[in-house]
Tab-separated table of C-alpha atoms in Angstrom:
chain	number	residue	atom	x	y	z
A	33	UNK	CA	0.000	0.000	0.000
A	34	UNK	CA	1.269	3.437	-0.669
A	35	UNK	CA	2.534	5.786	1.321
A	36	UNK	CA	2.808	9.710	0.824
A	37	UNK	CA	5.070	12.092	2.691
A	38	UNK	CA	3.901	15.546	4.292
A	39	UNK	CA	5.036	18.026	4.548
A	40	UNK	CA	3.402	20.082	1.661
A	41	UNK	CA	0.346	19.629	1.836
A	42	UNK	CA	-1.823	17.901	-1.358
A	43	UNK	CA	-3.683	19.968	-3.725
A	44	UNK	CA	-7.128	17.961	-2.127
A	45	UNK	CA	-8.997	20.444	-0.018
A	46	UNK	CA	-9.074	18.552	3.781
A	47	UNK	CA	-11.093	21.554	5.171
A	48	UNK	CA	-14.264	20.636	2.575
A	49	UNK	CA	-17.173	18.452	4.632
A	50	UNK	CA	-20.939	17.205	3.152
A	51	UNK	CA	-22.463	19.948	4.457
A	52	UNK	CA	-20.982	22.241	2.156
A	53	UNK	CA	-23.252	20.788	-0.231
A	54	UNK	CA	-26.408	22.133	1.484
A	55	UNK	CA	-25.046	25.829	2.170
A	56	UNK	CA	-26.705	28.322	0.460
A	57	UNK	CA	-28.281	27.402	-2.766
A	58	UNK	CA	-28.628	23.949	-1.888
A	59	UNK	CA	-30.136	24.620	1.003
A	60	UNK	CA	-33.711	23.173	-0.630
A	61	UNK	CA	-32.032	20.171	-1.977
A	62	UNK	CA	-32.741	16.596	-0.889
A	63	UNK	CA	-29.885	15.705	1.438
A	64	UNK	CA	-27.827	12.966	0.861
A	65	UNK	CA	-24.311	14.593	1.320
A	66	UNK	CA	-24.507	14.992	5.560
A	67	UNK	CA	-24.585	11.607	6.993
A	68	UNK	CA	-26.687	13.008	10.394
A	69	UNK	CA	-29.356	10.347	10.560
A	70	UNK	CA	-32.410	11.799	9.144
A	71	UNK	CA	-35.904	12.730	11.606
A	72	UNK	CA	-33.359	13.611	14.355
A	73	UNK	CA	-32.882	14.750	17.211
A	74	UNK	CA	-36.546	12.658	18.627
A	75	UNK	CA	-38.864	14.767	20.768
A	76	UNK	CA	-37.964	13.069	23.837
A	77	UNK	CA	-33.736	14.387	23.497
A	78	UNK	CA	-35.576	17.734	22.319
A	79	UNK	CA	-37.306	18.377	25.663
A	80	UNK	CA	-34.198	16.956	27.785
A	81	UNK	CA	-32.175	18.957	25.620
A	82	UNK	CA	-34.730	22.315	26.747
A	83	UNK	CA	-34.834	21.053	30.233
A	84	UNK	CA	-31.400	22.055	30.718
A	85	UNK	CA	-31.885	25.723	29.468
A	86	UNK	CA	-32.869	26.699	32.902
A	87	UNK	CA	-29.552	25.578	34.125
A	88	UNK	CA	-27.591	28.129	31.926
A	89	UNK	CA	-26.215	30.943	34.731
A	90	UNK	CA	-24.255	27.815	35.740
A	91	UNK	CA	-20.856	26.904	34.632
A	92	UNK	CA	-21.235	23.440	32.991
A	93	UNK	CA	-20.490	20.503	35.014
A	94	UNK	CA	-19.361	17.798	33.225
A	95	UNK	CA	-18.922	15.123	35.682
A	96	UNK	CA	-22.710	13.564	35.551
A	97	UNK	CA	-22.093	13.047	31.758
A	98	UNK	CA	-18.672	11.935	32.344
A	99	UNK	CA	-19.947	9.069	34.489
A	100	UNK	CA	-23.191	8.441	32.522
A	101	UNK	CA	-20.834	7.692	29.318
A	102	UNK	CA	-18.232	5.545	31.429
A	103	UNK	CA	-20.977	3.398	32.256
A	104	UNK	CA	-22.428	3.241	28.874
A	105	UNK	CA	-18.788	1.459	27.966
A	106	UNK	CA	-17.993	-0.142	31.230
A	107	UNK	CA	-14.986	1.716	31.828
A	108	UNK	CA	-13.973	3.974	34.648
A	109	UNK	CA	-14.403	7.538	34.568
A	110	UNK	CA	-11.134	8.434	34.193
A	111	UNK	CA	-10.853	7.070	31.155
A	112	UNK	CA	-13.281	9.833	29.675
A	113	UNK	CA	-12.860	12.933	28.168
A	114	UNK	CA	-16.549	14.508	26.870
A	115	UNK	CA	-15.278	16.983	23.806
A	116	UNK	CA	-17.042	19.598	21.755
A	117	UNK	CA	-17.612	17.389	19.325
A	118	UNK	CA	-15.351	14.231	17.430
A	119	UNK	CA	-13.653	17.276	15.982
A	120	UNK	CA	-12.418	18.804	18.931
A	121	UNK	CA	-10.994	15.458	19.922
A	122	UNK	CA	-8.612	15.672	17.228
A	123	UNK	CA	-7.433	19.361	17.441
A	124	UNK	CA	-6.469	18.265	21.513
A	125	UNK	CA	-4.865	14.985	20.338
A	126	UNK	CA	-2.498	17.089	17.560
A	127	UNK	CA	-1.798	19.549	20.058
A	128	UNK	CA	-0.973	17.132	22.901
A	129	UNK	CA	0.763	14.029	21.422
A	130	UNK	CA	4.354	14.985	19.827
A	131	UNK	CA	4.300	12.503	17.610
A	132	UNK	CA	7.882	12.383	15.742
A	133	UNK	CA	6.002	9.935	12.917
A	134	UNK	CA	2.222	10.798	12.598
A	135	UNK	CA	0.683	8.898	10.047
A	136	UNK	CA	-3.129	8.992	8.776
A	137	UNK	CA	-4.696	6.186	6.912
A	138	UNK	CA	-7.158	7.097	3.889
A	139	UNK	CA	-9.247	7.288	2.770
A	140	UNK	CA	-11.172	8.843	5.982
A	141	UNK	CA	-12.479	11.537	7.478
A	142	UNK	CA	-9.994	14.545	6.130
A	143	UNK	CA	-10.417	16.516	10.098
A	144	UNK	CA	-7.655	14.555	11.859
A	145	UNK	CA	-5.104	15.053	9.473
A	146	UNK	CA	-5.784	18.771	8.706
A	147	UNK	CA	-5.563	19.358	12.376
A	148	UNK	CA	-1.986	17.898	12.425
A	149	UNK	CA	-1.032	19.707	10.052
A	150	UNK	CA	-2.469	22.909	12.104
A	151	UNK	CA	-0.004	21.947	14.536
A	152	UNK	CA	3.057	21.989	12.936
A	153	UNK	CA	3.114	18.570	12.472
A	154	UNK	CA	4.654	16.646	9.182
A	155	UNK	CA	1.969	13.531	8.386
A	156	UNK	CA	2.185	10.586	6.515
A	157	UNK	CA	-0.663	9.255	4.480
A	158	UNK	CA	-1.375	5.415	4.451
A	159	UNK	CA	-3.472	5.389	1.287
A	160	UNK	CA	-5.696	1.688	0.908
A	161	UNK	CA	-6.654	0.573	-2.251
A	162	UNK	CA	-9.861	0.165	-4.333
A	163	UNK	CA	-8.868	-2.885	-5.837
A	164	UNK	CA	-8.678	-4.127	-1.997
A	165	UNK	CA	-12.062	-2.856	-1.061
A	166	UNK	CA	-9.716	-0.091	1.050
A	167	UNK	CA	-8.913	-2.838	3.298
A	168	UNK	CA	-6.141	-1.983	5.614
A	169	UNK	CA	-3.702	-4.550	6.398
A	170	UNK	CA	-1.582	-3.631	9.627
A	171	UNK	CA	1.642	-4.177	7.730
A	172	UNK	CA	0.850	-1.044	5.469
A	173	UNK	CA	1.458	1.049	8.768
A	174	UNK	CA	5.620	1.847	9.344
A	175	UNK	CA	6.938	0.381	12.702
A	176	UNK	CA	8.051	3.628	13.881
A	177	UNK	CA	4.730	5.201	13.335
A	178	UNK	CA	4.076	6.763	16.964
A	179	UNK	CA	0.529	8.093	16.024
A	180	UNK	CA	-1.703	6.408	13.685
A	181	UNK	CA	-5.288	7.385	13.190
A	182	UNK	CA	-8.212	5.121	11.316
A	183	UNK	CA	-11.830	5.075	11.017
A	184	UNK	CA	-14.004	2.435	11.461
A	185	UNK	CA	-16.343	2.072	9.852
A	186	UNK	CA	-14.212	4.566	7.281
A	187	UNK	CA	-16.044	7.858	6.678
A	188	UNK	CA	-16.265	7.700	3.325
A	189	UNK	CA	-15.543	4.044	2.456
A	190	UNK	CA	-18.151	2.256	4.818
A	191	UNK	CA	-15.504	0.304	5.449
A	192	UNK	CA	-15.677	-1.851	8.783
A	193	UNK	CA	-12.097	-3.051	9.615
A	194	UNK	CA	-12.141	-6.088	12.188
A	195	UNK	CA	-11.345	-5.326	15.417
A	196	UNK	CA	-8.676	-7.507	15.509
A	197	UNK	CA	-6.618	-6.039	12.746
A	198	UNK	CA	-7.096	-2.966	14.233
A	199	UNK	CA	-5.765	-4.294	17.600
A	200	UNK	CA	-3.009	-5.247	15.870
A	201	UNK	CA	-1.691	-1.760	15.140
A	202	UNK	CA	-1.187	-1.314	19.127
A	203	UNK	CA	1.825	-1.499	20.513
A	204	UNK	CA	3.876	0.717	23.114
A	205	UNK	CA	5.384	4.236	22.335
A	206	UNK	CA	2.386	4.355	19.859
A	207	UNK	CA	-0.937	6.200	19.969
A	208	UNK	CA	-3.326	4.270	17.944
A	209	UNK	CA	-6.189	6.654	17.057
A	210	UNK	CA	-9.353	4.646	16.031
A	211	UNK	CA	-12.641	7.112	14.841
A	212	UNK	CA	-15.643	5.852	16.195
A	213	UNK	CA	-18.223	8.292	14.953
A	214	UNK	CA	-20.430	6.001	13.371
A	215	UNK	CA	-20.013	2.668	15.202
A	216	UNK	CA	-23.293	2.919	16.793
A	217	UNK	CA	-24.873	2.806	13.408
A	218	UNK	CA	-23.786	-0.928	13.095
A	219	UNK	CA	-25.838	-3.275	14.424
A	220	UNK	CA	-24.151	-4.778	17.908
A	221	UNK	CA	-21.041	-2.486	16.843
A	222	UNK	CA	-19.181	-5.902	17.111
A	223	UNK	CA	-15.805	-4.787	15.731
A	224	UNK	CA	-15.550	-2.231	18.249
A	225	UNK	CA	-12.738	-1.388	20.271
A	226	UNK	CA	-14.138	1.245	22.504
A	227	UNK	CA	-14.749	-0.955	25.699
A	228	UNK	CA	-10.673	-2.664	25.815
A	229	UNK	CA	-8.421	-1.192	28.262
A	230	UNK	CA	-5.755	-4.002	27.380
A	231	UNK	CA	-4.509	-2.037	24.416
A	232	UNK	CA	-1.411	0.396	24.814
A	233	UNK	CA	-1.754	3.695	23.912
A	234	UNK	CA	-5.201	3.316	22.558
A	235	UNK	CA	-7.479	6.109	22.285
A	236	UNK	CA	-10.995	5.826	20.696
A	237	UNK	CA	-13.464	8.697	19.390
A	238	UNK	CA	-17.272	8.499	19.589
A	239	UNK	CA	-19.640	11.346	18.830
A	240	UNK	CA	-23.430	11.412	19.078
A	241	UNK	CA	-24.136	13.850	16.058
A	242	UNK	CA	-24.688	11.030	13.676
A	243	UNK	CA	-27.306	8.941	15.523
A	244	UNK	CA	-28.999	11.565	17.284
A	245	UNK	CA	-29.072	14.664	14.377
A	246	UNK	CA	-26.711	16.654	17.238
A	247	UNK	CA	-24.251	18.198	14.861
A	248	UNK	CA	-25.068	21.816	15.894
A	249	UNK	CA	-24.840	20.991	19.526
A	250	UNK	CA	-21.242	20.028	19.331
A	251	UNK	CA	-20.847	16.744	21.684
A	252	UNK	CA	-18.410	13.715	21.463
A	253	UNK	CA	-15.876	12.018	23.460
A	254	UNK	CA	-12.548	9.854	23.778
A	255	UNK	CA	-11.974	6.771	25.661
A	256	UNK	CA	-8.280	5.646	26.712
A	257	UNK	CA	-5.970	5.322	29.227
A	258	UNK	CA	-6.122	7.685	32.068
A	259	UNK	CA	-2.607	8.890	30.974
A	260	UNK	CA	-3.943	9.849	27.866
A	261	UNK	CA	-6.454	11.717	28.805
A	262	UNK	CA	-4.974	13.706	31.221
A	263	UNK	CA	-2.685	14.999	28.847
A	264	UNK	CA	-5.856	15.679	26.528
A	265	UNK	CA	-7.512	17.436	28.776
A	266	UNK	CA	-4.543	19.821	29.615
A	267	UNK	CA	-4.858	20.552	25.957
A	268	UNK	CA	-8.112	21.591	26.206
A	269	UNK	CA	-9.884	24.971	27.267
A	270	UNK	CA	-12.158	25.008	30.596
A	271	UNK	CA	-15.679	24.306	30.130
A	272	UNK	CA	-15.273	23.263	26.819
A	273	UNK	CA	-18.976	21.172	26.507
A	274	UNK	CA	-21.939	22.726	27.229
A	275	UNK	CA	-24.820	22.731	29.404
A	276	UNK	CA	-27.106	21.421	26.758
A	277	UNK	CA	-24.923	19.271	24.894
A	278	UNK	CA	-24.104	17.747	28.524
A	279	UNK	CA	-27.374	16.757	29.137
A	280	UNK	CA	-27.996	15.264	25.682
A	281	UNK	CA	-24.802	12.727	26.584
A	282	UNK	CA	-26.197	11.703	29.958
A	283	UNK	CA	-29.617	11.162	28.110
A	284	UNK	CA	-27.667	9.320	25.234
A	285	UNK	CA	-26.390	6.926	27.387
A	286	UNK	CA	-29.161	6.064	29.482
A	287	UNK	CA	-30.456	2.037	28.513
A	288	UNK	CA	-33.672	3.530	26.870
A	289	UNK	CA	-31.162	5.344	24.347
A	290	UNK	CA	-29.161	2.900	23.724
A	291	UNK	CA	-31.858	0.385	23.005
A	292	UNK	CA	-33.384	3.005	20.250
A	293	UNK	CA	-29.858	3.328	18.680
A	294	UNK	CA	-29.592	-0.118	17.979
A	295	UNK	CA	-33.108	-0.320	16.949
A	296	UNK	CA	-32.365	2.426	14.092
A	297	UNK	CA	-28.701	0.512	13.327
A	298	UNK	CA	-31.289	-1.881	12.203
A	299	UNK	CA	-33.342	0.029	10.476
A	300	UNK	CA	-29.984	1.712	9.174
A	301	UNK	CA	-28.581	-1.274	7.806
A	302	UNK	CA	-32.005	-2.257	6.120
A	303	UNK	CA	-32.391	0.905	4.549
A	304	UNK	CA	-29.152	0.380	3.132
A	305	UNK	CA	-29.655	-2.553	1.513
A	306	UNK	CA	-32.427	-1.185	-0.125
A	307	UNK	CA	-30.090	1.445	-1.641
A	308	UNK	CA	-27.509	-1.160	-2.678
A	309	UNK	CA	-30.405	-3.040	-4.472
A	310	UNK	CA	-31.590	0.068	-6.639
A	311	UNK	CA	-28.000	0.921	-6.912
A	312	UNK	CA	-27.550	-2.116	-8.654
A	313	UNK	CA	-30.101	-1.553	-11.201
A	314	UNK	CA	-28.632	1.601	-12.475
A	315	UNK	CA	-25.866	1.038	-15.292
A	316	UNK	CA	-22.241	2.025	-14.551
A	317	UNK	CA	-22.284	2.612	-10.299
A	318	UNK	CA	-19.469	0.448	-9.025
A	319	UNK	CA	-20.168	0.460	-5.035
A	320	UNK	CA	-17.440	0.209	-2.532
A	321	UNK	CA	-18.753	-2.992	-0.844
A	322	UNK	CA	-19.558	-4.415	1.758
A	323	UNK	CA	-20.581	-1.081	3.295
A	324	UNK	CA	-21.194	-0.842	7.205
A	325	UNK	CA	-21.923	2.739	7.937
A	326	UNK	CA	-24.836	4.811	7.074
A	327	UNK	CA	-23.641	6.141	4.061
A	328	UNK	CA	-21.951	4.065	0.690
A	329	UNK	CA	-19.596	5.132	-1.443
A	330	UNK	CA	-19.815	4.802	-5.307
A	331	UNK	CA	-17.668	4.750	-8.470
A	332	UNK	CA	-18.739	6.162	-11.815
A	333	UNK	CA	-17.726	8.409	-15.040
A	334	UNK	CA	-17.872	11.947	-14.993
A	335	UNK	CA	-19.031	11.339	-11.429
A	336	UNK	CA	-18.626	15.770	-10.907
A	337	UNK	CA	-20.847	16.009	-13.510
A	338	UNK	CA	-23.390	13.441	-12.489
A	339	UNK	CA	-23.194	15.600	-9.000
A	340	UNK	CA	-23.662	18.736	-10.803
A	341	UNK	CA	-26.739	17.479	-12.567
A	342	UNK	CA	-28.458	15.449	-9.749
A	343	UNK	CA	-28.501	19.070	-7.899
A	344	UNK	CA	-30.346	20.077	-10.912
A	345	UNK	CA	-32.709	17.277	-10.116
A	346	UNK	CA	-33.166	18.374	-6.366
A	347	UNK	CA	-30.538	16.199	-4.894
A	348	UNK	CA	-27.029	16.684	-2.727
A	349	UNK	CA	-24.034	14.066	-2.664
A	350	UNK	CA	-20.774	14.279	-1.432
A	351	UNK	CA	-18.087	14.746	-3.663
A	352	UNK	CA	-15.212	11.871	-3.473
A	353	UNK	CA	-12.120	13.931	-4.804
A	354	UNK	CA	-11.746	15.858	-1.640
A	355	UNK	CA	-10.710	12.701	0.277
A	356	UNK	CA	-6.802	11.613	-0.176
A	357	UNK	CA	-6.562	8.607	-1.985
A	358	UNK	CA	-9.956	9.181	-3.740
A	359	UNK	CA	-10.184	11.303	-7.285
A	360	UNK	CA	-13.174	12.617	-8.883
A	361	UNK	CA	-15.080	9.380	-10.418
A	362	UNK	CA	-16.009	9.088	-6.330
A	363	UNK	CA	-19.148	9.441	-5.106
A	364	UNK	CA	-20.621	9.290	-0.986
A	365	UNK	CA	-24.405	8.625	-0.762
A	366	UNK	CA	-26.173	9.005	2.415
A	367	UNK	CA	-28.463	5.989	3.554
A	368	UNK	CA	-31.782	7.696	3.523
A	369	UNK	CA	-35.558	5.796	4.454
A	370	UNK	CA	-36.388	3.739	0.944
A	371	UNK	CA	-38.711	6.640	-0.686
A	372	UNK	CA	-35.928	9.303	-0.842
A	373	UNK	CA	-33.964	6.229	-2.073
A	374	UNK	CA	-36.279	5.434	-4.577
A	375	UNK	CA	-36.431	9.136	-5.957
A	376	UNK	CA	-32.836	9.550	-5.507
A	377	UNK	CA	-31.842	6.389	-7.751
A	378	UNK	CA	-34.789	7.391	-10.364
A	379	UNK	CA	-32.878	10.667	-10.353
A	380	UNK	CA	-29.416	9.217	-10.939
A	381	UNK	CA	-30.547	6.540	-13.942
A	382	UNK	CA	-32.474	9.817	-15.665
A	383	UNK	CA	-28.985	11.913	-15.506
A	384	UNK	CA	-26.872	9.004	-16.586
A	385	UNK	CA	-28.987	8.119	-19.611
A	386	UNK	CA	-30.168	11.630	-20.606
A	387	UNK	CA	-26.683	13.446	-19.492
């Protein structure tokens, strides 16, 4: 698998995310370039969510949420760090690891790597292969890599690495990175590593935007080692989480939650299939397969045009040629419930007959 030195850095633009695509004068469009799980947040997070306005003179105090999400996982407290956001997570983690040897595997989620680079550091790129299904094998990743980060399942691949092979890239004097944010869209989230403590140097980022339709309330977190995140959290402002988005992670972790997550990983998963099925009745859409996260990515000619002309058509996708090791026949759909499917996939076999 290649590799690509850093220090300049590539002419793909890291800072671009899906909902650029819905900015503006796609703001009407039919989203299926954000992969925030559609009908969200339910009413019941709503009013929890508006409970906690009346709390606002107050500083936030993060330690109910801290312990509500260390029992979700089984872990103890200090082994939490509650973040504005996945994002934030990786802005502390560039500023308070000095990794001599950072490398990033693609294609993923562009954030982690673009905030390395932010802070000073020089990154590698692990770049996976189509022809593999951008399967990683740990062998790809240099011995003297001291920070490695990965997604699972890969934002935009879909990609769901076993947990295994990801446990495989521990080792001491490393800090193995391993991006979370959609795990709890796959059913029983069986590959993941977010409840091991037997791991060195493992850290592991979860954020409930995706399931819950929290993106604009800013709330994530990191598990690892209490070492870890002690040095994270000296990275980190005070109060960094709010009121708000602290009471939507203690009422995200409670058992009822939990059950409806994996209720709509379910529902997720069947939706997708439907897509994949329609998908395959459309002429010339090569799908990255198998795909385990709420979104799939796709292969096809002239695939900036096709996403200039679906928006025509009422519909936003993610362009693929923003993500390293990607180009521009790359495509990320959203999983969306089976009538937005249905008119999506109409949509796409109309452009790709007619032009």
């Amino acid at each position: 698998m290649p590799t690509s030195p850093g220090p300049a850095e590539s002419a793909v633009d890291l800072r671009h995310h899906g909902d650029a695509e819905v900015r503006g004068g796609g703001a009407g469009l039919t989203d299926l370039a954000v992969n925030v799980r559609a009908g969200t947040p339910p009413a019941w997070l709503k009013e929890r969510i508006a409970a906690s306005l009346d709390g606002l003179a107050a500083y936030p105090d993060g330690r109910p949420a801290r312990a509500a999400v260390a029992r979700r996982h089984g872990l103890d407290e200090d082994r939490v760090l509650l973040t504005a956001g996945a994002a934030e997570a990786f802005v502390l983690l560039a500023r308070a690891f000095p990794a001599r040897r950072p490398v990033v595997v693609h294609p993923q989620f562009t954030e982690p790597e673009a905030a390395l680079r932010d802070a000073g550091h020089e990154v590698e790129r692990v770049l996976l292969a189509a022809g593999t299904g951008f399967r990683l094998a740990a062998e790809a990743v240099p011995d003297d890599a001291d920070l490695v980060v990965v997604g699972n399942p890969t934002n935009p691949t879909s990609v769901l690495h076993p947990a295994d092979a990801l446990a495989r890239l521990a080792r001491p004097g490393r800090v193995l990175v391993v991006d979370e944010a959609f795990m709890d869209a796959v059913p029983g989230e069986g590959e993941s590593l977010a409840g091991r403590t037997d791991l060195p140097g493992l850290v592991v980022l979860r954020s409930l935007t995706k399931t819950w339709g929290l993106a604009g309330l800013r709330i994530g977190y990191v598990l690892a080692a209490p070492e870890l995140i002690a040095a994270l959290e000296r990275a980190q402002p005070l109060w960094p989480v709010s009121g708000p988005a602290l009471a939507a992670a203690v009422a995200c972790s409670e058992p009822q939650a939990l059950a409806e997550a994996a209720h709509a990983a379910h529902r997720i998963a069947s939706d997708r299939a439907h897509l994949l099925g329609r998908l395959a009745e459309v002429g010339g859409v090569e799908v990255c397969s198998p795909p385990a996260g709420p979104f799939v990515l796709v292969r096809l000619a002239g695939a900036a045009t096709v996403r200039d002309r679906l928006r025509d058509r009422g519909f936003a996708v993610r362009r693929g040629d923003t993500f390293p090791g990607l180009g521009p026949d790359w495509l990320r759909i959203a999983v969306r419930d089976r009538t937005t499917t249905d008119r999506f996939t109409e949509a796409l076999a109309k452009v790709l007959v007619d032009g």
